[in-house]
Short mmCIF file of C-alpha atoms in Angstrom, two decimals:
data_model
loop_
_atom_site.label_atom_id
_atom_site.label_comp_id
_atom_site.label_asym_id
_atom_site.label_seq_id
_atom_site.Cartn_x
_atom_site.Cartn_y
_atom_site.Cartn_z
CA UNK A 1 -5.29 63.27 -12.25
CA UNK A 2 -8.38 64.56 -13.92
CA UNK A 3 -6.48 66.68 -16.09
CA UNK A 4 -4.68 64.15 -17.09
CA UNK A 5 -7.84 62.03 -17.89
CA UNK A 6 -9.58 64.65 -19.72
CA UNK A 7 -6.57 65.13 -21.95
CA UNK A 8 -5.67 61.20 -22.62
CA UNK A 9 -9.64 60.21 -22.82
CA UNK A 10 -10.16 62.68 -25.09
CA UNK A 11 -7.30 62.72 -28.07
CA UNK A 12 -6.72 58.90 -27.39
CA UNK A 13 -10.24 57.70 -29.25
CA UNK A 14 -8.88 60.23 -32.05
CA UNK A 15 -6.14 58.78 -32.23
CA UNK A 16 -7.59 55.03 -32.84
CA UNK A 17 -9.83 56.36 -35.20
CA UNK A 18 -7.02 58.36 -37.38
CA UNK A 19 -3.79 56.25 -36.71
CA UNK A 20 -5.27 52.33 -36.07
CA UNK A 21 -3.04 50.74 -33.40
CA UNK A 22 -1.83 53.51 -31.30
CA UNK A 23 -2.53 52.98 -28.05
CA UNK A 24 -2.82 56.04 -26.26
CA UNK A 25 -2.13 60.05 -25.89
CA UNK A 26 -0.87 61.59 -22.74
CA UNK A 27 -0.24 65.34 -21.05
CA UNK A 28 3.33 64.25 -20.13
CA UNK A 29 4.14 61.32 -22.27
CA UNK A 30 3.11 63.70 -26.02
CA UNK A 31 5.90 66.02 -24.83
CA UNK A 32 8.09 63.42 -23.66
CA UNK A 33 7.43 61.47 -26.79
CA UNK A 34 7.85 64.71 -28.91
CA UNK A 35 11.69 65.70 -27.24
CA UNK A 36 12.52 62.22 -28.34
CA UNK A 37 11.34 62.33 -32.02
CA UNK A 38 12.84 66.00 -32.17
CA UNK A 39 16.33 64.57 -31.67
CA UNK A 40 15.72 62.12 -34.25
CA UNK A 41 14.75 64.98 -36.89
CA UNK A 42 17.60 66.85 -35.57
CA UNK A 43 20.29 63.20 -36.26
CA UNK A 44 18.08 62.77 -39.49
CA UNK A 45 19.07 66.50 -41.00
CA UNK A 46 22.63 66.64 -39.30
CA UNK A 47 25.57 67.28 -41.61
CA UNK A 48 28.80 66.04 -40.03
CA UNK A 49 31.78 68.63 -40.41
CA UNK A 50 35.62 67.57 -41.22
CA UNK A 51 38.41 68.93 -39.20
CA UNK A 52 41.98 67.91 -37.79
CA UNK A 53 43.98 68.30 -34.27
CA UNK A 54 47.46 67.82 -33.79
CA UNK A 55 49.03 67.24 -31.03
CA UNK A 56 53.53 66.88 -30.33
CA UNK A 57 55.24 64.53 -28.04
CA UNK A 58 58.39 66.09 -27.02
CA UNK A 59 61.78 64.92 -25.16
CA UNK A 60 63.28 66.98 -22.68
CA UNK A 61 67.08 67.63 -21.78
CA UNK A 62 66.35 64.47 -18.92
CA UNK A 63 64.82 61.86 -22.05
CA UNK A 64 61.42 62.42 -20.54
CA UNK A 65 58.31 62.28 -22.58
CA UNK A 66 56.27 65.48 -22.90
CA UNK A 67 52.76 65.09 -24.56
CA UNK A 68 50.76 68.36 -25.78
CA UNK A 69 48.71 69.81 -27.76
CA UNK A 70 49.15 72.77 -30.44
CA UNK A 71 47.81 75.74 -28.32
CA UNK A 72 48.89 78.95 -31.13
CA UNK A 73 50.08 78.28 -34.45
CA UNK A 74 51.07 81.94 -36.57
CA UNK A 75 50.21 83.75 -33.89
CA UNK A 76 46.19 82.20 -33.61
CA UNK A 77 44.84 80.76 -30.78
CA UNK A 78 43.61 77.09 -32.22
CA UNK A 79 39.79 76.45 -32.32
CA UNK A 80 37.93 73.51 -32.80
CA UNK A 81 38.20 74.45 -36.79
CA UNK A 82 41.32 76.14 -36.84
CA UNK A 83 42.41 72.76 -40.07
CA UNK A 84 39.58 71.88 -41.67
CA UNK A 85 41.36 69.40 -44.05
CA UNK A 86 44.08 67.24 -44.67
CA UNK A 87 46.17 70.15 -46.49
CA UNK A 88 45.95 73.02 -43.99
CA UNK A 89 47.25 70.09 -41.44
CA UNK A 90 50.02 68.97 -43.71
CA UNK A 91 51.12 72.63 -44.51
CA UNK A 92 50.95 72.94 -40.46
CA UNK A 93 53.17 69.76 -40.05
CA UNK A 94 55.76 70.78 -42.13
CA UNK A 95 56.40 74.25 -40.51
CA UNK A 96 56.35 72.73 -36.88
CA UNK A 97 58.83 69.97 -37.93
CA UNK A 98 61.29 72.53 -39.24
CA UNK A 99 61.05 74.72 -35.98
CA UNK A 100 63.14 74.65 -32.82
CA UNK A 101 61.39 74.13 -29.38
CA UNK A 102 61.83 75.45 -25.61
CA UNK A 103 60.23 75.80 -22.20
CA UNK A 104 59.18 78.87 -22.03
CA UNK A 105 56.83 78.65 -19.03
CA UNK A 106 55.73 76.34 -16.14
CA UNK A 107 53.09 77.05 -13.49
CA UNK A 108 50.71 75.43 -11.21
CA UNK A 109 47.90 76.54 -9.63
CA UNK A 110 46.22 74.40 -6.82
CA UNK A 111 42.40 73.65 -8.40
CA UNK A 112 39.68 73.06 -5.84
CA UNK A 113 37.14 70.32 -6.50
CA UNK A 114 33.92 70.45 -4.44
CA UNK A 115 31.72 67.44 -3.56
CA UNK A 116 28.65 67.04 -5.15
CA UNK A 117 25.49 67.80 -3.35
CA UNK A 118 23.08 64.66 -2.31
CA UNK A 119 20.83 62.98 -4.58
CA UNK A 120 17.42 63.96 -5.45
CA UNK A 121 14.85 61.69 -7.77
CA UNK A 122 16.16 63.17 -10.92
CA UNK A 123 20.07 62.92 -10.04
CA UNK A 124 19.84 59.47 -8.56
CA UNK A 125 17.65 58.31 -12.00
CA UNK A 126 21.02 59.61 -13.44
CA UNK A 127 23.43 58.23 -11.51
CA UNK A 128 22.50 54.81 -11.14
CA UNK A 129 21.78 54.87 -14.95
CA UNK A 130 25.18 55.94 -15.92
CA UNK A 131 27.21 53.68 -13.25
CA UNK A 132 25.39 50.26 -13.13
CA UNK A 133 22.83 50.99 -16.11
CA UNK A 134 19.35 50.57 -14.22
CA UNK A 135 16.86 52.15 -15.84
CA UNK A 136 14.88 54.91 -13.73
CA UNK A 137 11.78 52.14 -12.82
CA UNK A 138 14.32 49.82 -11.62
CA UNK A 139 16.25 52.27 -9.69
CA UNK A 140 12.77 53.64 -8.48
CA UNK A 141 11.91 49.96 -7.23
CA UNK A 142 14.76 49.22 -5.48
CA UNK A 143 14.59 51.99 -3.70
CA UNK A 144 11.55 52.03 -2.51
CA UNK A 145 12.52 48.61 -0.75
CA UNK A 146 14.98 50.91 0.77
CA UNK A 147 12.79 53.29 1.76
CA UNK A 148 10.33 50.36 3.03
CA UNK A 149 12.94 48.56 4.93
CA UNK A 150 14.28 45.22 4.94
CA UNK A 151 14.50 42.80 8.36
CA UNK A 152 18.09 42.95 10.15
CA UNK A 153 18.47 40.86 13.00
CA UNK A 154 14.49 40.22 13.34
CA UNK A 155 13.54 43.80 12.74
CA UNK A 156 12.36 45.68 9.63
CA UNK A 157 14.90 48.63 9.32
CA UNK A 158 13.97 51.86 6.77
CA UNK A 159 17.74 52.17 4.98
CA UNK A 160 17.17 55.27 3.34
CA UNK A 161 14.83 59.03 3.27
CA UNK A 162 11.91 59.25 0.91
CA UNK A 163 12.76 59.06 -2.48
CA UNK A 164 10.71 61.30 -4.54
CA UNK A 165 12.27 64.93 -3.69
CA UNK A 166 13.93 67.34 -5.61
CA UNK A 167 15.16 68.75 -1.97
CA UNK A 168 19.08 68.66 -1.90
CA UNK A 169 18.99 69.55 2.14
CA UNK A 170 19.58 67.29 4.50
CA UNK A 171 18.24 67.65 8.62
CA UNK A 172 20.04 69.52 11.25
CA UNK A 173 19.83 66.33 13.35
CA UNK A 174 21.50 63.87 10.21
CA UNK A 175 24.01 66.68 9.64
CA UNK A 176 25.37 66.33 13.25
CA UNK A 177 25.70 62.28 12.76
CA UNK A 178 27.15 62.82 9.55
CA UNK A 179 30.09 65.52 11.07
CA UNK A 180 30.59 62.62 13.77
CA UNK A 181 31.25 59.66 11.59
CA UNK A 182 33.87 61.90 9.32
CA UNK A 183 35.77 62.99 12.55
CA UNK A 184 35.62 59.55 13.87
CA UNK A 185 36.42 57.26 10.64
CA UNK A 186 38.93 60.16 8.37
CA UNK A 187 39.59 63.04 10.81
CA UNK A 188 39.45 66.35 11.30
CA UNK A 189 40.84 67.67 8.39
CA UNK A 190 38.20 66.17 6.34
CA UNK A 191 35.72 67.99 7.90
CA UNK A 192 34.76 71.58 7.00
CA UNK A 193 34.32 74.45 9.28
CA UNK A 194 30.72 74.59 8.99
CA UNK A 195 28.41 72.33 7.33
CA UNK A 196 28.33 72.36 3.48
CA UNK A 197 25.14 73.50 2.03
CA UNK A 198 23.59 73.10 -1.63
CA UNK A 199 21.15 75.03 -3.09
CA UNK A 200 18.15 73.71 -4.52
CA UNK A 201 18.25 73.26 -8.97
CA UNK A 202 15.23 75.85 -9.75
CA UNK A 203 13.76 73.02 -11.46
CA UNK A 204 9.98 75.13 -12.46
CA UNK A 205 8.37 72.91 -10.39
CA UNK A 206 10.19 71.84 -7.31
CA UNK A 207 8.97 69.97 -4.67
CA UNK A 208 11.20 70.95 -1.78
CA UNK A 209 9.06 69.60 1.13
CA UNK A 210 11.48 66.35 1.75
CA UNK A 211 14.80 66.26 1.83
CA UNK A 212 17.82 65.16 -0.28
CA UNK A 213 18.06 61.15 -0.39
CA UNK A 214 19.99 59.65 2.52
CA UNK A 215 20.35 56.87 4.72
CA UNK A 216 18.60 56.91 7.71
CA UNK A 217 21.51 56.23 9.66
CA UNK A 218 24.50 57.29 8.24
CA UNK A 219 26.55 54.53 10.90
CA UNK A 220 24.87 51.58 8.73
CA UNK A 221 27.46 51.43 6.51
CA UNK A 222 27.14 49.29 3.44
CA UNK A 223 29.15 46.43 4.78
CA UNK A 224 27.28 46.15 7.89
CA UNK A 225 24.47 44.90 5.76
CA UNK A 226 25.72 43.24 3.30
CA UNK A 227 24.33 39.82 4.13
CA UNK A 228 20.77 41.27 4.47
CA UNK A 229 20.09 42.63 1.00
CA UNK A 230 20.36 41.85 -2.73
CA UNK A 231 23.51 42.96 -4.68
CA UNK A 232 21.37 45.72 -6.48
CA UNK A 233 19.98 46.56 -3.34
CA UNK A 234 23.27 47.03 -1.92
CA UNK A 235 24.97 49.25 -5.14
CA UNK A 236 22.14 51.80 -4.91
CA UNK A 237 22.31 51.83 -0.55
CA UNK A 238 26.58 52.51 -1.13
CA UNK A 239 25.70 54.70 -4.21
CA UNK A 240 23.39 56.86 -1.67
CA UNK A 241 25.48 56.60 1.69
CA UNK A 242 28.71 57.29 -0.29
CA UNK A 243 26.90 60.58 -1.55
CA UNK A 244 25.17 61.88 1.32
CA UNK A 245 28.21 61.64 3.46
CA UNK A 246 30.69 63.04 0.79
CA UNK A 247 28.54 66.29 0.51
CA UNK A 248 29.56 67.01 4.04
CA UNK A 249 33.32 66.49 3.12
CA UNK A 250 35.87 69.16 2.59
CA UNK A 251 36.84 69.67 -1.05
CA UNK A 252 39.42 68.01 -2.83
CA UNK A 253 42.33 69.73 -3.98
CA UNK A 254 44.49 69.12 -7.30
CA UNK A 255 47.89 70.84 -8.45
CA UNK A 256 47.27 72.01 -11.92
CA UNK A 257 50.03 71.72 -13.64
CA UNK A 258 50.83 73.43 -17.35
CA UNK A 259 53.92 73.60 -19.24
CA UNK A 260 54.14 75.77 -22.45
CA UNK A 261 56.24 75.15 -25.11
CA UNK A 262 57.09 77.30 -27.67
CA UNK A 263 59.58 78.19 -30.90
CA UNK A 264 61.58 81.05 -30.41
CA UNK A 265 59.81 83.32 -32.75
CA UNK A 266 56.74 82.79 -30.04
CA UNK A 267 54.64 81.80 -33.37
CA UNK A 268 53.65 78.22 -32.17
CA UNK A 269 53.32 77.21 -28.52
CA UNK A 270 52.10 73.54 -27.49
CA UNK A 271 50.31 73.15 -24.01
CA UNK A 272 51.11 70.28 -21.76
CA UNK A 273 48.64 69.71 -18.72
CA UNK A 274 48.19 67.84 -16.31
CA UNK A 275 47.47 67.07 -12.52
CA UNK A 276 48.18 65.56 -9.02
CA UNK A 277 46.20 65.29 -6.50
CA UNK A 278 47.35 67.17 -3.20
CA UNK A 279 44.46 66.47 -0.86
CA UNK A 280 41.36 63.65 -1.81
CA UNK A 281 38.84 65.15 0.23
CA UNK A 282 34.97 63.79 -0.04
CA UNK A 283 36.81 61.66 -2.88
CA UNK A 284 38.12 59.61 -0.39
CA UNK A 285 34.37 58.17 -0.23
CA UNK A 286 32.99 59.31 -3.82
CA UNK A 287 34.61 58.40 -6.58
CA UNK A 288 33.62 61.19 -9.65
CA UNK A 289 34.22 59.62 -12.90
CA UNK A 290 37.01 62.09 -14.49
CA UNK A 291 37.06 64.65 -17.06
CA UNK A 292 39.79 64.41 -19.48
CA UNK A 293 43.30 62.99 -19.44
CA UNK A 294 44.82 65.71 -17.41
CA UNK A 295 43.68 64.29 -14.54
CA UNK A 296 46.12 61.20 -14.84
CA UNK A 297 48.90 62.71 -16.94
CA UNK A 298 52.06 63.23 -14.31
CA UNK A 299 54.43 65.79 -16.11
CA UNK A 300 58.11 65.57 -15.75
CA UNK A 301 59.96 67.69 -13.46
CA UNK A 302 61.08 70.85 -16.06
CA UNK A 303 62.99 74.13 -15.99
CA UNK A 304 62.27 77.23 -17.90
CA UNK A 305 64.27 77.88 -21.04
CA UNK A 306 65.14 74.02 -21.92
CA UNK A 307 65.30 72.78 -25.50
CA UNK A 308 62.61 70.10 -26.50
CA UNK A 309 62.96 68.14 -29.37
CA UNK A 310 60.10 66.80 -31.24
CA UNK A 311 59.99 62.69 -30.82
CA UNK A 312 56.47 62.70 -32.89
CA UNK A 313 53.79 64.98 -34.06
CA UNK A 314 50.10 63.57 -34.07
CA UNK A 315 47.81 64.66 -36.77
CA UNK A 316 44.23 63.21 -36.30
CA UNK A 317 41.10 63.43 -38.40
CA UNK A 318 37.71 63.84 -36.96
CA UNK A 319 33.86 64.46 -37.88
CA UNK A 320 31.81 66.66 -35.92
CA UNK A 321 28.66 64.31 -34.44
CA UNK A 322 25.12 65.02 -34.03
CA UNK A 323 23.58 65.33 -30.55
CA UNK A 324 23.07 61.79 -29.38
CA UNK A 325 19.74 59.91 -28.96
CA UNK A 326 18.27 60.53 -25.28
CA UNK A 327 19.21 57.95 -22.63
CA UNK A 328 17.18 57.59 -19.69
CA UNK A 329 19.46 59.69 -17.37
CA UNK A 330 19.82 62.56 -20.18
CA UNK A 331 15.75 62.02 -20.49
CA UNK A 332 14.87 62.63 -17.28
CA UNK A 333 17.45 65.31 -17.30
CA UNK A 334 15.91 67.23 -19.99
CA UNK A 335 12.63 66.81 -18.25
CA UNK A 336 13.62 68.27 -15.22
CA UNK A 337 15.28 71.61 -16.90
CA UNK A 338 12.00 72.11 -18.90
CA UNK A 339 9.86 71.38 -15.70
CA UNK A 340 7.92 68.88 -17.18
CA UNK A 341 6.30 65.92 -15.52
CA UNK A 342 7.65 65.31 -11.76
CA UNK A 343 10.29 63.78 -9.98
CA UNK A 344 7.51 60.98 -9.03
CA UNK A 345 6.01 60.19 -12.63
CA UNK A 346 9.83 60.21 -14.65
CA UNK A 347 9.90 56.25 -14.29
CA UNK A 348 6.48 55.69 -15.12
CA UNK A 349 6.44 57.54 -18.32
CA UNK A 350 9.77 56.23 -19.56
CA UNK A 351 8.07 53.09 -19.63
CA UNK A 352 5.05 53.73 -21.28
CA UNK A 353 6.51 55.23 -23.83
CA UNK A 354 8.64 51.80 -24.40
CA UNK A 355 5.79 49.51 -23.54
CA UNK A 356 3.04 51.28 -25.97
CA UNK A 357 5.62 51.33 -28.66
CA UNK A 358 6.41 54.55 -29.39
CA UNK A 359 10.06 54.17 -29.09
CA UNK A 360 12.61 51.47 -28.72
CA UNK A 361 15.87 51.25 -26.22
CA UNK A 362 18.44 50.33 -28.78
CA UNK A 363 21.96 50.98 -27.17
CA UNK A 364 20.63 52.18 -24.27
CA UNK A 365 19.21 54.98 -26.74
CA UNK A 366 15.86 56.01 -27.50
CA UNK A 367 14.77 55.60 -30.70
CA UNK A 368 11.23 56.80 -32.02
CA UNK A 369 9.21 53.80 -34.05
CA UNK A 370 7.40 54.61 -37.40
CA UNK A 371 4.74 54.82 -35.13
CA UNK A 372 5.85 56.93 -32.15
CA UNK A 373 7.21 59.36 -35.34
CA UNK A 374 3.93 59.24 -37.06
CA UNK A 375 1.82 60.01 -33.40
CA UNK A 376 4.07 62.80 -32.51
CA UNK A 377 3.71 64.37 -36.23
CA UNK A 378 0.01 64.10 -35.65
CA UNK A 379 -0.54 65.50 -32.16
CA UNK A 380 2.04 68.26 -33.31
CA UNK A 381 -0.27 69.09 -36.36
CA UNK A 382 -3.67 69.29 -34.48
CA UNK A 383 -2.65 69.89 -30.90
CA UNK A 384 0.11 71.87 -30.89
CA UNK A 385 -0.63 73.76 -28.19
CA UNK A 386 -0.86 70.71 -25.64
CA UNK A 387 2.30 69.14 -26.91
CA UNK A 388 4.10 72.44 -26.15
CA UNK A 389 7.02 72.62 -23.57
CA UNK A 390 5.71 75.86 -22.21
CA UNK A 391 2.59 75.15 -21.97
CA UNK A 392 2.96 72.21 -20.39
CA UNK A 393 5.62 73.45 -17.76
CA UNK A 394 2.98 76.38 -17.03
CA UNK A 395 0.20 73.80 -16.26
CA UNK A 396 2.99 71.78 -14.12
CA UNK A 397 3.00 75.57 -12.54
CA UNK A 398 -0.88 76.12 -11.92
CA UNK A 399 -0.70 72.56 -10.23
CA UNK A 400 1.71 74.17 -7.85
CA UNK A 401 -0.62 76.79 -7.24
CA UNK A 402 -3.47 74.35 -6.41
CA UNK A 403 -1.38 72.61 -4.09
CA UNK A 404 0.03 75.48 -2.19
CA UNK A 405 -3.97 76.62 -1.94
CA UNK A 406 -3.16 80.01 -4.00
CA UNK A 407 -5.78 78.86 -7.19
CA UNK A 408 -9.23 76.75 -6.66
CA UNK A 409 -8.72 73.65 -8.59
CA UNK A 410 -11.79 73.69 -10.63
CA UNK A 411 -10.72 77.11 -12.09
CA UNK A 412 -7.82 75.58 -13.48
CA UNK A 413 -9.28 72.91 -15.20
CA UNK A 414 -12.15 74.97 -16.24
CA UNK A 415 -9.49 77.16 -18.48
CA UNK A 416 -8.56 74.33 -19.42
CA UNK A 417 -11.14 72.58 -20.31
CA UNK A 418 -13.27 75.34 -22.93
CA UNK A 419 -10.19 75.76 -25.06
CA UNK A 420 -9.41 71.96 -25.34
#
């Protein structure tokens, strides 16, 4: 905390003298400020690129539909800029249409899909941003209530583990109720051998005292207490029991299945994909929001050698994009890699940022004001040092050292201090 005081009281009165109406300059909330005004430079300078994809739907001997997508074409394997405008595609398009078609293989593979491990701050900020859109104060405040407990039948009840950890374990003792209630309420073949363990993210600065966010008691299922909490209350308590449980689920399993098409000359070749699930595993209680239309495309039964014909070739065009604008979850996200700030303070500066501002939620998207823009050019300028990732990750590091008792606090700060 005095760190941060010495660095905020001292650039801030700069920064009212030099840039009238800014409000304030922080150790965490700079950097943060700067990632987001990077982007913007980044959008700002970005020159989109043209290219094309083509993709076949085919009949088969049986009248079923086959849809695909151009995997070789003379002999290359097709990249992302294998047509780069409308005449390579059309040249492309006229070949294929004048070229005969068959099976010439079909294989699946069975595809394991493992659960995801249990929240921590950072991945439940995420989450609960990306399925219900609560920014990471709000999910921060609800559950805290969690965490404080709400009255059931006369008596206040804790729902859910401390929720500022970046621990992904969970306790012997939970582990044990957790293996119960699967074997009870799915059966045993949901169940692994042994219990499923995840290892920690090296985020730099890691603060693995707690453990992972889960409920308290795993057999307080979300209906059970319905009638005692808020709806919001009640997404983010399902959102966390749903997780916690499904990380001590078997894996699910898929049948990949791929069917190649190609012209007899083995020139071209089209790829059909797609997948069943065999076995739902922890997605029986976690639904994971899929990757990609493979996941739903059934392909028709198929036998090696068969002539397809071509019902209708696909040509699209499309614009490469800049990265997008940080959200909250992809925020905190980038945070956390860089090991700035800490699980507890993500919330708090998000909205600073916003409420000083430095940068507006349009979209869901933060965008940098005139101002925020202007500040960040500034403290870049004449502090660059302080508003640098590694420098401030390596500071986040020497407070780990203070706290673990391996550096005297007033060492650090003096190093600190004679440079600033």
């Amino acid at each position: 905390r005095a760190l941060d005081y010495l660095v905020g009281f001292n650039i801030s009165p700069i920064l009212w003298a030099k840039l009238p109406g800014s409000k304030s300059a922080g150790r965490v909330q700079s950097v943060a400020l700067k990632l987001i005004t990077e982007r913007e430079c980044e959008i700002e300078l970005f020159k989109p690129e043209e290219y094309w994809s083509l993709t076949s739907d085919f009949i088969n001997v049986n009248n079923k539909i086959i849809f695909s997508k151009l995997s070789l074409f003379n002999s290359h394997k097709i990249e992302k800029f294998s047509f780069r405008n409308k005449n390579e595609i059309k040249e492309a398009l006229d070949l294929i249409n004048k070229t005969k078609f068959k099976i010439k293989d079909i294989n699946s593979k069975v595809h394991k899909r493992n659960p995801l491990a249990p929240f921590t701050t950072s991945t439940l900020q995420q989450t609960a941003s990306s399925k219900f859109g609560f920014g990471a104060s709000r999910t921060m405040q609800i559950a805290q209530k969690l965490y404080q407990g709400v009255e059931i039948n006369g008596e206040t009840t804790g729902l859910i583990t401390y929720m500022r950890t970046d621990g992904t374990h969970i306790s012997k003792d939970a582990i044990i109720e957790f293996r119960d209630l699967i074997t009870k309420d799915f059966g045993k073949e949901y169940l692994p051998e042994k219990p499923n363990t995840y290892e920690g993210k090296k985020a730099k600065n890691a603060q693995e005292a707690h453990e992972a966010i889960r409920p308290t008691e795993i057999k307080i299922k979300p209906v059970d207490i319905k009638k005692y909490i808020n709806s919001e209350q009640l997404k983010l308590y399902e959102l966390i029991w749903t997780r916690a449980l499904s990380s001590q689920m078997n894996s699910a399993e898929f049948n990949r299945n791929c069917i190649v098409i190609s012209s007899e000359n083995e020139k071209i070749s089209f790829r059909a994909n797609g997948s069943t699930i065999k076995f739902d595993g922890f997605l029986k209680v976690y639904e994971v929001q899929e990757s990609g239309e493979d996941e739903k495309n059934i392909l028709p039964k198929c036998s090696i050698g068969d002539d397809v014909n071509i019902l209708k070739l696909n040509d699209e065009q499309h614009y490469t994009d800049p990265l997008p604008r940080y959200s909250e979850a992809s925020l905190v996200k980038k945070m956390e890699e860089l090991g700035i700030g800490r699980p507890s303070t993500y919330a708090n500066i998000i909205s600073v940022l916003s409420s000083r501002d430095y940068v507006e939620l349009i979209n869901k998207r933060f965008n940098p004001t005139d101002r925020g823009k202007l500040i960040s050019a500034f403290l870049e300028k004449l502090f660059t040092k302080y508003v640098d990732y590694n420098f401030t990750a390596d500071l986040e590091n020497q407070l780990d050292e203070i706290s673990s008792g391996k550096v005297e606090w007033i060492k650090v700060l003096e190093n600190f201090w004679k440079d600033f």
